[in-house]
Coordinates of N, CA and C in Angstrom, one line a residue:
M1 N 0.5 -0.8 0.1 CA 0.0 0.4 -0.1 C 0.7 1.4 -0.1
K2 N 0.9 2.3 -0.7 CA 1.1 3.6 -1.0 C 1.6 4.6 0.7
E3 N 2.6 5.0 0.8 CA 1.5 6.6 1.7 C 1.3 7.3 1.6
K4 N 0.1 7.5 1.6 CA -1.2 8.8 1.2 C 0.2 10.3 1.7
K5 N -0.2 10.8 0.7 CA 0.9 11.9 0.7 C 0.3 13.2 1.4
K6 N 1.5 13.6 2.4 CA 1.2 14.7 3.6 C 0.2 16.5 1.8
S7 N -1.0 17.1 2.8 CA -0.4 18.5 2.0 C 0.1 19.2 2.3
P8 N -0.2 19.9 1.0 CA 1.8 20.7 1.7 C 1.0 22.7 1.9
T9 N -0.6 21.5 2.4 CA -0.5 22.9 3.0 C -0.2 22.4 4.5
L10 N -0.6 21.3 5.4 CA -0.1 21.1 6.0 C 1.0 21.4 6.6
Y11 N 2.3 21.0 6.0 CA 3.5 21.5 6.0 C 3.9 22.9 5.9
I12 N 3.5 23.5 5.6 CA 3.1 25.4 5.5 C 3.0 25.6 7.0
G13 N 2.0 24.5 7.6 CA 1.1 24.8 9.2 C 2.4 24.4 10.0
L14 N 3.4 23.5 9.7 CA 3.8 23.1 10.1 C 4.7 23.9 10.3
G15 N 5.4 24.2 9.7 CA 6.5 25.6 9.0 C 6.2 26.6 10.3
L16 N 4.8 27.0 10.3 CA 4.6 28.1 11.1 C 4.6 28.3 12.1
L17 N 4.3 26.9 12.7 CA 4.1 25.9 14.7 C 4.9 26.8 14.4
L18 N 6.4 26.1 13.7 CA 7.7 26.2 14.0 C 7.9 27.3 14.4
I19 N 7.9 28.8 13.9 CA 7.9 29.7 13.9 C 7.5 29.9 14.8
V20 N 6.6 30.1 15.6 CA 5.6 30.7 16.9 C 6.3 29.9 17.7
I21 N 6.8 28.4 18.0 CA 7.2 27.7 19.2 C 8.7 28.8 18.8
Y22 N 9.2 28.7 18.2 CA 11.1 29.6 18.5 C 11.1 31.0 18.5
Q23 N 10.2 31.2 18.1 CA 10.2 32.9 17.8 C 9.1 33.5 19.6
G24 N 8.2 32.7 19.8 CA 7.7 33.0 20.9 C 7.1 32.4 22.0
I25 N 6.9 30.8 21.7 CA 6.4 30.1 22.5 C 7.3 30.2 23.9
L26 N 8.7 28.8 23.2 CA 10.2 28.6 24.0 C 10.2 30.3 24.7
P27 N 10.7 30.6 23.8 CA 11.5 31.7 25.2 C 10.9 33.3 26.1
L28 N 9.3 32.5 25.2 CA 8.2 32.9 26.9 C 9.0 33.2 27.9
L29 N 8.7 30.8 28.0 CA 8.9 30.1 29.1 C 9.9 29.2 29.5
Y30 N 11.4 30.1 29.1 CA 13.1 29.7 28.6 C 14.3 31.0 30.3
F31 N 12.7 32.1 29.4 CA 13.3 33.2 29.7 C 12.2 33.8 31.5
G32 N 11.1 33.5 31.1 CA 10.7 33.6 32.6 C 10.8 32.5 33.2
I33 N 11.8 31.8 32.8 CA 12.3 30.8 34.5 C 12.6 31.6 34.5
F34 N 13.8 32.2 33.6 CA 15.4 32.6 34.3 C 15.9 33.8 34.7
K35 N 14.5 34.8 34.9 CA 13.9 36.3 34.4 C 14.9 36.4 35.7
N36 N 14.7 36.6 37.0 CA 15.6 36.6 38.2 C 17.0 36.8 37.9
L37 N 17.9 35.3 37.1 CA 18.6 35.3 37.3 C 19.4 36.8 36.2
L38 N 18.7 37.1 35.0 CA 18.9 38.0 34.4 C 19.4 39.5 34.6
E39 N 18.1 39.5 36.0 CA 17.5 40.5 36.5 C 19.4 41.2 36.9
N40 N 19.8 40.4 37.4 CA 21.3 40.8 38.2 C 22.2 41.1 37.3
N41 N 21.8 41.4 36.2 CA 22.9 41.5 34.8 C 24.9 40.7 35.5
N42 N 24.6 40.0 35.5 CA 26.3 39.3 36.0 C 26.4 38.6 34.1
F43 N 27.3 39.4 34.1 CA 28.2 39.2 32.5 C 28.3 38.1 32.1
W44 N 28.8 37.5 32.6 CA 29.1 35.8 32.1 C 27.5 34.3 32.6
I45 N 26.7 35.1 33.5 CA 25.4 34.5 33.9 C 24.5 34.6 32.2
S46 N 24.4 36.3 32.4 CA 23.4 36.5 31.2 C 24.0 35.9 29.7
N47 N 25.3 35.4 29.5 CA 25.6 34.8 28.2 C 25.5 33.9 28.2
I48 N 25.3 32.5 29.7 CA 24.7 31.4 29.6 C 24.0 31.0 29.1
I49 N 23.2 32.6 30.0 CA 21.3 31.9 29.9 C 20.6 31.9 28.4
Y50 N 21.4 33.0 27.6 CA 21.5 33.4 26.7 C 21.5 32.8 25.7
M51 N 22.5 31.5 25.4 CA 23.1 31.4 24.5 C 22.8 29.7 24.7
G52 N 22.2 29.0 26.0 CA 21.2 28.0 26.8 C 20.0 27.7 25.9
Y53 N 19.2 29.4 25.4 CA 18.2 29.0 24.7 C 17.9 28.7 23.5
Y54 N 19.4 29.0 22.4 CA 19.7 28.6 21.3 C 20.6 27.0 21.8
I55 N 20.9 26.4 22.5 CA 21.2 25.2 22.1 C 20.1 24.8 22.7
I56 N 19.4 24.4 23.7 CA 17.9 23.7 23.9 C 17.1 24.1 22.4
S57 N 16.8 25.0 22.1 CA 16.9 25.4 20.7 C 16.9 24.4 18.9
L58 N 18.1 24.4 19.5 CA 18.8 23.2 18.0 C 18.6 22.2 18.4
L59 N 18.9 21.3 19.7 CA 18.7 20.7 20.0 C 17.7 20.1 19.7
L60 N 15.8 20.9 20.3 CA 14.2 20.2 19.1 C 14.4 20.2 18.4
L61 N 14.9 21.0 17.0 CA 14.9 21.2 16.2 C 15.3 19.7 15.3
I62 N 16.9 19.8 15.6 CA 17.4 18.4 15.4 C 17.1 16.9 15.7
I63 N 16.0 17.2 16.9 CA 15.2 15.2 17.4 C 14.0 15.8 16.4
I64 N 13.8 16.5 16.1 CA 12.7 16.7 15.4 C 13.2 16.5 13.4
F65 N 14.4 16.9 13.3 CA 14.1 16.3 11.7 C 15.7 15.7 12.0
H66 N 16.0 14.4 12.4 CA 16.8 14.2 12.9 C 16.9 13.1 11.9
K67 N 16.1 12.2 11.1 CA 16.5 11.2 10.2 C 17.0 12.1 8.9
S68 N 16.2 12.9 8.6 CA 16.5 13.8 7.3 C 18.4 14.0 7.6
L69 N 18.3 14.9 9.3 CA 19.7 15.0 9.2 C 20.5 14.1 8.8
K70 N 20.8 13.1 9.3 CA 21.9 12.2 9.1 C 21.9 11.6 7.9
K71 N 20.6 11.8 6.9 CA 21.1 11.5 5.9 C 21.7 12.4 5.1
E72 N 21.9 14.1 5.1 CA 22.6 14.8 4.6 C 23.9 15.1 5.1
A73 N 23.9 14.7 6.6 CA 25.3 14.6 6.9 C 26.2 14.3 6.5
K74 N 25.8 12.6 6.4 CA 26.5 11.8 5.7 C 26.8 12.0 4.4
E75 N 25.7 12.8 3.0 CA 26.0 12.9 2.1 C 27.2 13.9 1.8
F76 N 26.9 15.3 3.2 CA 27.6 16.7 2.7 C 29.3 16.0 3.3
I77 N 29.2 15.3 3.9 CA 30.8 14.1 4.6 C 31.7 13.6 3.3
K78 N 30.4 12.7 1.9 CA 31.2 12.3 1.4 C 31.3 13.5 0.7
E79 N 30.4 14.7 -0.3 CA 31.4 15.3 -1.3 C 31.1 17.5 -0.4
P80 N 31.9 17.1 0.1 CA 31.9 18.8 0.9 C 32.2 19.7 0.0
K81 N 33.3 19.3 -0.9 CA 33.6 20.1 -1.7 C 32.4 20.8 -3.1
K82 N 31.5 19.7 -3.2 CA 30.5 19.3 -4.3 C 29.2 21.4 -3.1
F83 N 28.9 20.8 -1.9 CA 28.1 21.2 -1.3 C 28.0 23.3 -0.9
I84 N 29.9 22.8 -1.1 CA 30.8 24.1 0.1 C 30.2 25.0 -1.5
K85 N 30.7 24.7 -2.4 CA 30.8 25.7 -3.9 C 29.9 25.6 -3.8
I86 N 28.3 25.4 -4.2 CA 27.4 25.7 -4.3 C 26.7 26.4 -3.8
G87 N 27.0 26.7 -1.8 CA 26.2 27.1 -0.8 C 27.6 28.6 -0.6
L88 N 28.7 28.9 -1.2 CA 29.0 29.9 -1.2 C 28.7 30.9 -2.5
S89 N 28.6 30.3 -3.8 CA 28.3 30.5 -4.6 C 27.2 31.9 -4.8
S90 N 26.1 30.9 -4.0 CA 24.8 31.2 -3.8 C 24.6 32.7 -2.7
W91 N 26.0 32.2 -1.8 CA 25.8 33.0 -0.8 C 26.3 34.5 -1.7
L92 N 27.4 34.6 -2.6 CA 28.2 35.5 -3.0 C 27.1 36.6 -4.3
K93 N 26.2 35.7 -4.7 CA 25.0 36.5 -5.4 C 23.7 37.2 -4.9
G94 N 24.0 36.4 -4.1 CA 23.2 36.9 -2.6 C 23.5 38.5 -2.0
F95 N 25.0 38.4 -1.2 CA 25.5 38.9 -0.6 C 25.5 40.2 -1.5
L96 N 26.3 40.1 -2.8 CA 26.0 40.9 -3.5 C 24.8 41.9 -4.6
T97 N 23.9 41.2 -3.9 CA 22.4 41.5 -4.0 C 22.0 42.5 -2.7
M98 N 22.3 42.3 -1.5 CA 22.0 42.4 -1.0 C 22.8 43.9 -0.3
V99 N 24.1 44.0 -0.5 CA 25.0 45.0 -0.6 C 24.0 46.7 -1.3
I100 N 24.0 46.2 -2.8 CA 23.2 47.2 -3.3 C 22.4 47.8 -3.2
C101 N 21.2 46.9 -2.3 CA 20.1 47.0 -2.1 C 20.3 48.0 -0.3
N102 N 21.0 48.2 0.1 CA 21.4 48.1 1.4 C 22.2 49.4 0.6
L103 N 22.8 49.8 -0.3 CA 23.6 51.4 0.0 C 22.3 52.1 -0.5
I104 N 21.3 51.7 -1.2 CA 20.1 52.6 -1.2 C 19.0 52.7 -0.9
I105 N 19.1 51.1 0.5 CA 18.1 51.5 0.9 C 18.2 52.3 3.1
V106 N 19.3 52.3 2.9 CA 20.1 53.0 4.5 C 20.2 54.5 3.7
N107 N 19.8 54.8 2.6 CA 20.4 56.4 2.3 C 19.0 56.9 2.2
I108 N 17.8 55.9 2.5 CA 16.4 55.8 3.0 C 15.7 56.1 4.0
A109 N 15.5 55.2 4.6 CA 15.7 55.1 5.7 C 16.4 55.6 7.4
G110 N 17.6 56.7 7.1 CA 17.8 56.9 7.2 C 19.2 56.7 8.5
G111 N 19.3 55.4 8.0 CA 19.6 54.4 9.3 C 20.0 52.7 8.8
I112 N 21.1 51.9 9.3 CA 21.1 50.5 9.2 C 19.6 50.1 9.5
A113 N 19.3 48.3 9.2 CA 18.2 48.0 9.7 C 18.2 47.9 11.6
G114 N 17.3 47.4 12.2 CA 16.4 47.7 13.3 C 17.7 46.1 13.7
N115 N 17.2 45.2 13.2 CA 17.8 43.9 13.6 C 19.1 43.8 14.1
E116 N 19.6 45.4 12.7 CA 21.1 44.7 12.5 C 21.4 45.8 13.5
A117 N 20.9 47.1 14.2 CA 21.6 47.7 15.7 C 21.7 46.7 16.7
Q118 N 20.7 46.1 16.7 CA 20.0 45.8 17.8 C 21.5 44.4 18.0
N119 N 22.5 43.8 17.5 CA 23.0 42.8 17.1 C 24.1 42.8 17.4
R120 N 24.1 44.9 16.9 CA 25.6 45.5 17.5 C 25.7 45.4 18.6
E121 N 24.7 46.1 19.4 CA 24.2 46.4 20.4 C 24.9 44.5 21.7
I122 N 23.9 43.6 20.8 CA 23.8 42.7 22.2 C 25.8 42.3 22.0
M123 N 26.0 42.9 20.3 CA 27.8 41.9 21.3 C 29.0 43.0 21.7
T124 N 28.0 43.9 21.6 CA 28.8 44.6 22.6 C 28.8 44.3 24.2
Q125 N 27.9 44.0 24.5 CA 26.9 43.5 25.7 C 27.4 42.8 26.3
M126 N 27.2 41.5 25.5 CA 26.9 40.1 25.6 C 27.6 39.6 24.3
P127 N 29.6 39.4 23.9 CA 30.2 39.3 23.3 C 30.2 37.6 23.1
I128 N 30.5 36.9 24.2 CA 30.2 35.3 23.5 C 29.3 34.9 23.3
Y129 N 28.1 35.4 23.7 CA 26.6 35.0 23.3 C 25.9 35.1 21.9
A130 N 26.7 36.3 21.3 CA 26.8 37.1 20.5 C 27.3 36.1 19.7
I131 N 28.8 36.5 19.3 CA 29.8 35.4 18.8 C 29.6 34.4 17.9
T132 N 29.7 33.3 19.2 CA 28.4 31.7 19.0 C 27.6 32.3 19.1
T133 N 26.2 32.8 18.8 CA 25.1 32.6 18.0 C 24.9 33.0 16.5
M134 N 25.5 34.3 16.5 CA 25.6 34.4 15.1 C 26.2 33.9 14.0
C135 N 27.8 33.1 15.0 CA 28.2 32.2 13.2 C 28.5 31.3 13.8
L136 N 27.3 30.3 14.6 CA 27.7 28.9 14.5 C 25.7 28.4 14.2
I137 N 25.5 28.7 16.0 CA 24.3 28.1 16.2 C 22.7 28.8 15.9
G138 N 23.3 30.5 15.7 CA 22.2 31.0 14.9 C 21.6 30.6 13.3
P139 N 21.8 30.9 12.4 CA 22.0 30.0 11.5 C 21.5 28.2 10.8
F140 N 22.3 27.6 11.5 CA 21.9 26.5 11.8 C 20.1 26.2 11.9
I141 N 19.5 26.7 12.8 CA 18.7 26.9 13.7 C 17.7 27.7 12.5
E142 N 18.8 28.8 11.9 CA 17.1 29.2 10.8 C 17.4 28.8 10.1
E143 N 18.8 27.8 9.6 CA 17.7 27.6 8.0 C 16.7 25.8 8.2
L144 N 16.8 25.7 9.9 CA 15.7 24.6 9.4 C 14.6 24.9 10.4
V145 N 14.4 26.2 10.6 CA 13.1 26.4 10.5 C 12.7 27.6 9.8
F146 N 13.9 28.0 8.9 CA 12.7 28.5 7.8 C 13.0 28.1 6.5
R147 N 14.4 27.3 6.1 CA 14.2 26.9 4.8 C 13.8 25.3 5.5
K148 N 14.0 24.6 5.9 CA 14.0 23.1 6.3 C 12.6 22.7 6.6
S149 N 11.8 23.3 7.3 CA 10.7 22.7 8.0 C 9.7 23.7 6.6
F150 N 10.1 24.2 5.7 CA 8.7 24.3 4.3 C 9.5 23.9 3.2
R151 N 10.5 22.8 3.3 CA 10.7 22.4 1.9 C 10.1 21.8 0.9
K152 N 8.7 20.6 2.4 CA 8.3 19.3 1.4 C 6.8 20.7 1.3
A153 N 6.8 21.8 1.1 CA 4.5 22.5 1.2 C 4.9 22.9 0.1
F154 N 6.6 23.1 -0.8 CA 6.9 23.9 -2.4 C 7.1 23.2 -2.8
K155 N 6.7 22.5 -4.6 CA 7.1 21.9 -5.3 C 7.7 22.7 -6.8
A156 N 7.5 24.1 -6.5 CA 8.5 25.0 -7.8 C 9.5 25.5 -7.3
K157 N 10.8 25.9 -7.8 CA 11.4 26.4 -7.4 C 11.7 27.5 -6.6
Y158 N 11.3 28.5 -7.7 CA 11.4 29.9 -7.3 C 10.4 30.4 -6.7
T159 N 9.2 29.7 -5.9 CA 7.6 29.7 -5.4 C 8.7 29.3 -3.6
Y160 N 9.2 28.2 -3.4 CA 9.5 27.9 -2.8 C 10.5 28.6 -2.0
A161 N 11.2 29.3 -2.7 CA 12.8 30.5 -2.6 C 11.8 31.5 -2.1
I162 N 10.9 32.5 -2.8 CA 9.9 33.3 -3.1 C 9.4 33.9 -1.4
A163 N 8.4 32.7 -0.9 CA 7.9 32.3 0.0 C 9.0 32.6 1.3
T164 N 9.4 31.5 1.2 CA 10.5 31.8 2.5 C 11.7 32.7 2.4
S165 N 11.6 33.4 2.4 CA 12.8 34.5 1.7 C 11.9 35.5 2.4
F166 N 10.6 35.9 2.2 CA 9.8 36.5 2.8 C 9.5 36.6 3.3
I167 N 9.1 35.0 3.6 CA 9.6 34.8 5.9 C 10.1 35.1 6.9
F168 N 11.3 34.8 6.5 CA 12.7 34.8 6.8 C 12.9 36.6 7.1
A169 N 12.5 37.3 5.8 CA 12.8 38.9 6.4 C 12.3 39.3 6.7
S170 N 10.7 39.2 6.8 CA 9.5 38.9 7.8 C 9.7 39.0 9.1
L171 N 10.7 37.9 9.2 CA 10.3 38.7 10.9 C 11.8 39.0 11.1
H172 N 12.6 39.1 10.9 CA 14.2 39.8 10.6 C 13.6 41.3 11.1
V173 N 12.9 42.0 10.0 CA 13.0 42.9 10.4 C 11.8 44.1 11.6
I174 N 11.1 43.1 11.3 CA 9.7 42.7 12.9 C 10.7 42.5 14.4
N175 N 11.2 41.9 14.2 CA 12.1 41.8 15.3 C 13.7 43.3 15.7
G176 N 13.3 43.9 14.4 CA 14.1 44.8 14.5 C 13.6 46.5 15.8
F177 N 12.0 45.6 16.2 CA 11.6 46.5 16.5 C 11.7 46.8 17.9
E178 N 11.8 47.8 18.2 CA 12.0 47.3 20.3 C 10.6 47.8 20.7
V179 N 9.7 48.2 19.6 CA 8.5 48.7 20.5 C 7.8 48.1 19.7
L180 N 7.1 46.5 19.0 CA 6.4 46.2 18.7 C 4.3 47.2 18.2
T181 N 4.7 47.7 18.2 CA 3.0 48.7 18.2 C 2.5 49.3 16.3
L182 N 1.5 48.6 16.0 CA 1.6 49.2 14.5 C 1.3 50.9 14.7
A183 N 1.2 51.8 15.9 CA 1.8 53.2 15.9 C 3.6 53.4 15.7
N184 N 3.8 52.2 16.1 CA 5.6 52.5 16.0 C 5.9 52.3 15.0
M185 N 5.1 50.6 14.1 CA 6.0 50.5 12.6 C 4.9 51.4 11.6
A186 N 3.8 52.7 11.9 CA 3.5 52.5 10.9 C 5.1 54.3 11.3
K187 N 5.2 54.9 12.3 CA 5.9 55.7 12.2 C 7.4 55.7 11.7
Q188 N 8.0 54.3 11.6 CA 9.3 53.7 11.3 C 9.3 53.1 10.4
W189 N 8.1 53.3 9.1 CA 7.7 52.2 7.6 C 9.2 51.8 6.8
T190 N 10.2 53.3 7.1 CA 11.5 52.6 6.0 C 11.5 51.8 6.3
Q191 N 11.7 50.8 7.9 CA 12.6 50.2 8.8 C 12.4 48.5 7.0
F192 N 11.1 48.7 6.6 CA 10.2 47.3 6.2 C 10.7 47.9 4.6
L193 N 11.7 48.4 4.5 CA 12.4 48.4 2.8 C 13.4 47.0 3.4
F194 N 14.0 46.6 4.6 CA 14.8 46.0 4.4 C 14.5 44.7 4.4
L195 N 12.8 44.4 4.2 CA 12.4 43.4 3.6 C 13.8 42.4 2.3
I196 N 13.8 43.8 1.2 CA 14.4 43.5 0.1 C 15.9 42.8 0.5
P197 N 16.9 43.4 0.6 CA 17.8 42.9 1.3 C 18.0 42.0 2.8
Y198 N 17.2 41.6 3.2 CA 17.1 40.8 4.1 C 17.0 39.8 3.1
G199 N 15.9 39.6 2.3 CA 15.4 39.1 1.7 C 16.1 38.2 -0.4
S200 N 17.2 39.7 -0.1 CA 17.4 38.7 -2.2 C 18.2 38.0 -0.2
L201 N 19.6 37.6 0.2 CA 20.5 37.1 0.9 C 19.4 35.6 0.7
A202 N 18.4 36.0 1.9 CA 17.7 34.2 1.2 C 17.1 34.1 0.2
F203 N 17.0 34.8 -0.4 CA 16.1 34.1 -2.2 C 17.6 32.8 -1.8
F204 N 18.3 33.0 -2.2 CA 19.4 32.8 -3.3 C 20.3 31.4 -1.9
F205 N 19.9 31.4 -0.5 CA 20.1 30.5 0.4 C 19.3 29.2 0.5
A206 N 17.9 30.3 -0.1 CA 16.5 28.5 -0.6 C 16.7 28.2 -1.8
L207 N 17.2 28.1 -2.3 CA 17.8 28.3 -3.9 C 19.2 27.1 -4.1
A208 N 19.8 27.4 -2.8 CA 21.3 27.0 -2.9 C 20.9 25.2 -2.2
Y209 N 19.7 25.4 -0.7 CA 19.1 24.6 -0.3 C 18.3 23.2 -1.3
Y210 N 17.7 24.2 -2.3 CA 16.5 23.5 -2.8 C 17.0 22.6 -4.4
E211 N 18.4 23.1 -4.1 CA 19.1 22.6 -5.8 C 20.2 21.4 -5.1
T212 N 20.4 21.6 -3.8 CA 21.2 19.9 -2.9 C 20.8 19.6 -2.2
D213 N 19.4 19.9 -2.0 CA 18.6 18.6 -1.0 C 18.9 18.3 0.1
N214 N 20.2 19.8 0.6 CA 21.5 19.2 1.6 C 21.1 20.6 2.8
I215 N 20.3 20.6 3.6 CA 20.2 21.9 4.0 C 21.7 21.8 4.9
F216 N 23.1 21.7 5.4 CA 24.1 22.0 5.2 C 25.1 23.0 4.5
T217 N 24.2 22.8 2.4 CA 24.6 23.6 1.6 C 24.5 25.1 1.7
S218 N 23.0 25.5 2.8 CA 22.6 26.9 2.7 C 23.1 26.8 4.4
T219 N 23.0 25.8 5.0 CA 24.2 26.3 6.3 C 25.2 26.6 6.3
I220 N 26.2 26.4 5.8 CA 27.2 26.7 5.3 C 27.6 28.1 5.0
A221 N 26.8 28.4 4.0 CA 26.6 29.8 3.7 C 26.3 30.8 4.9
H222 N 25.2 30.7 4.8 CA 25.0 31.4 6.3 C 25.6 32.1 7.6
C223 N 26.5 30.8 8.1 CA 27.8 30.9 8.4 C 28.6 31.4 8.2
F224 N 29.3 31.5 6.9 CA 29.8 32.2 6.6 C 29.7 33.8 6.4
H225 N 29.0 34.1 6.4 CA 28.1 35.0 6.0 C 27.9 35.8 7.0
N226 N 27.8 35.3 8.3 CA 27.5 36.2 9.3 C 29.2 36.4 10.2
T227 N 29.8 35.0 10.1 CA 31.2 35.4 10.5 C 32.0 36.1 9.9
L228 N 31.7 36.7 8.8 CA 31.4 37.6 8.0 C 31.6 39.1 8.2
S229 N 30.1 39.4 8.9 CA 29.5 40.5 9.2 C 29.6 40.8 10.8
V230 N 29.8 39.2 11.6 CA 30.8 39.5 12.8 C 32.1 40.6 13.0
L231 N 32.9 40.2 11.6 CA 33.8 40.3 11.6 C 33.9 41.8 11.2
M232 N 33.4 42.2 10.4 CA 33.5 43.5 9.7 C 32.9 44.4 11.0
I233 N 31.6 43.9 11.7 CA 31.9 45.1 13.1 C 32.7 45.0 14.1
L234 N 32.9 44.0 14.5 CA 34.4 44.0 15.2 C 35.7 44.9 14.9
V235 N 36.0 44.6 12.9 CA 36.6 46.1 12.5 C 36.4 46.9 13.1
V236 N 35.5 47.7 12.7 CA 35.0 49.3 12.4 C 34.9 49.5 13.9
A237 N 34.3 48.6 15.0 CA 34.0 49.2 16.1 C 36.2 49.7 17.0

């Protein structure tokens, strides 16, 4: 008997549910538990607690996707040059597009994206947590949440790339608002222009994953981009 195929709508729902858990439910519960410790403003405790959230998130995602991750890890180890080449090639296209868009949008918005500004501030306050999560753990989590969870929901390559890059970019822009209200978003409407550079990079990450059907392709590219960004911030600082 053939296994009944699951509806694409179901996979979209599961992907969105995963985002809600990762971005909403899990941090609410986790940081609620450690609220008192974070209020002490201890450097080491803050770094460890924030890193703990990302580690737990990653472990949960690995458990959810463990079968396919095991298969893809074996494929990646067998031919690493193939996946790295495709990943970095896609990153370069996305990076160049992102830079061009940013050069135009920064002048219109009068500054950098709110999410980027927050990341720079976090790096000064909690450098150990920031560097570890931005360069390694964070990209892997985001590739699983925003890319892998939606993979079976779309058959067409470009539909998949556009849809997932829009979701990815939207969450990054929304996270950039210090106060998430309609009035504040209307006041800072230019922040939504950053959907374009965030989305362009995510679009090429999605294509890299789609073409290889291996999440480590886009993860390598994502880690490389974030590491480069962190190094640039450190040099400028």
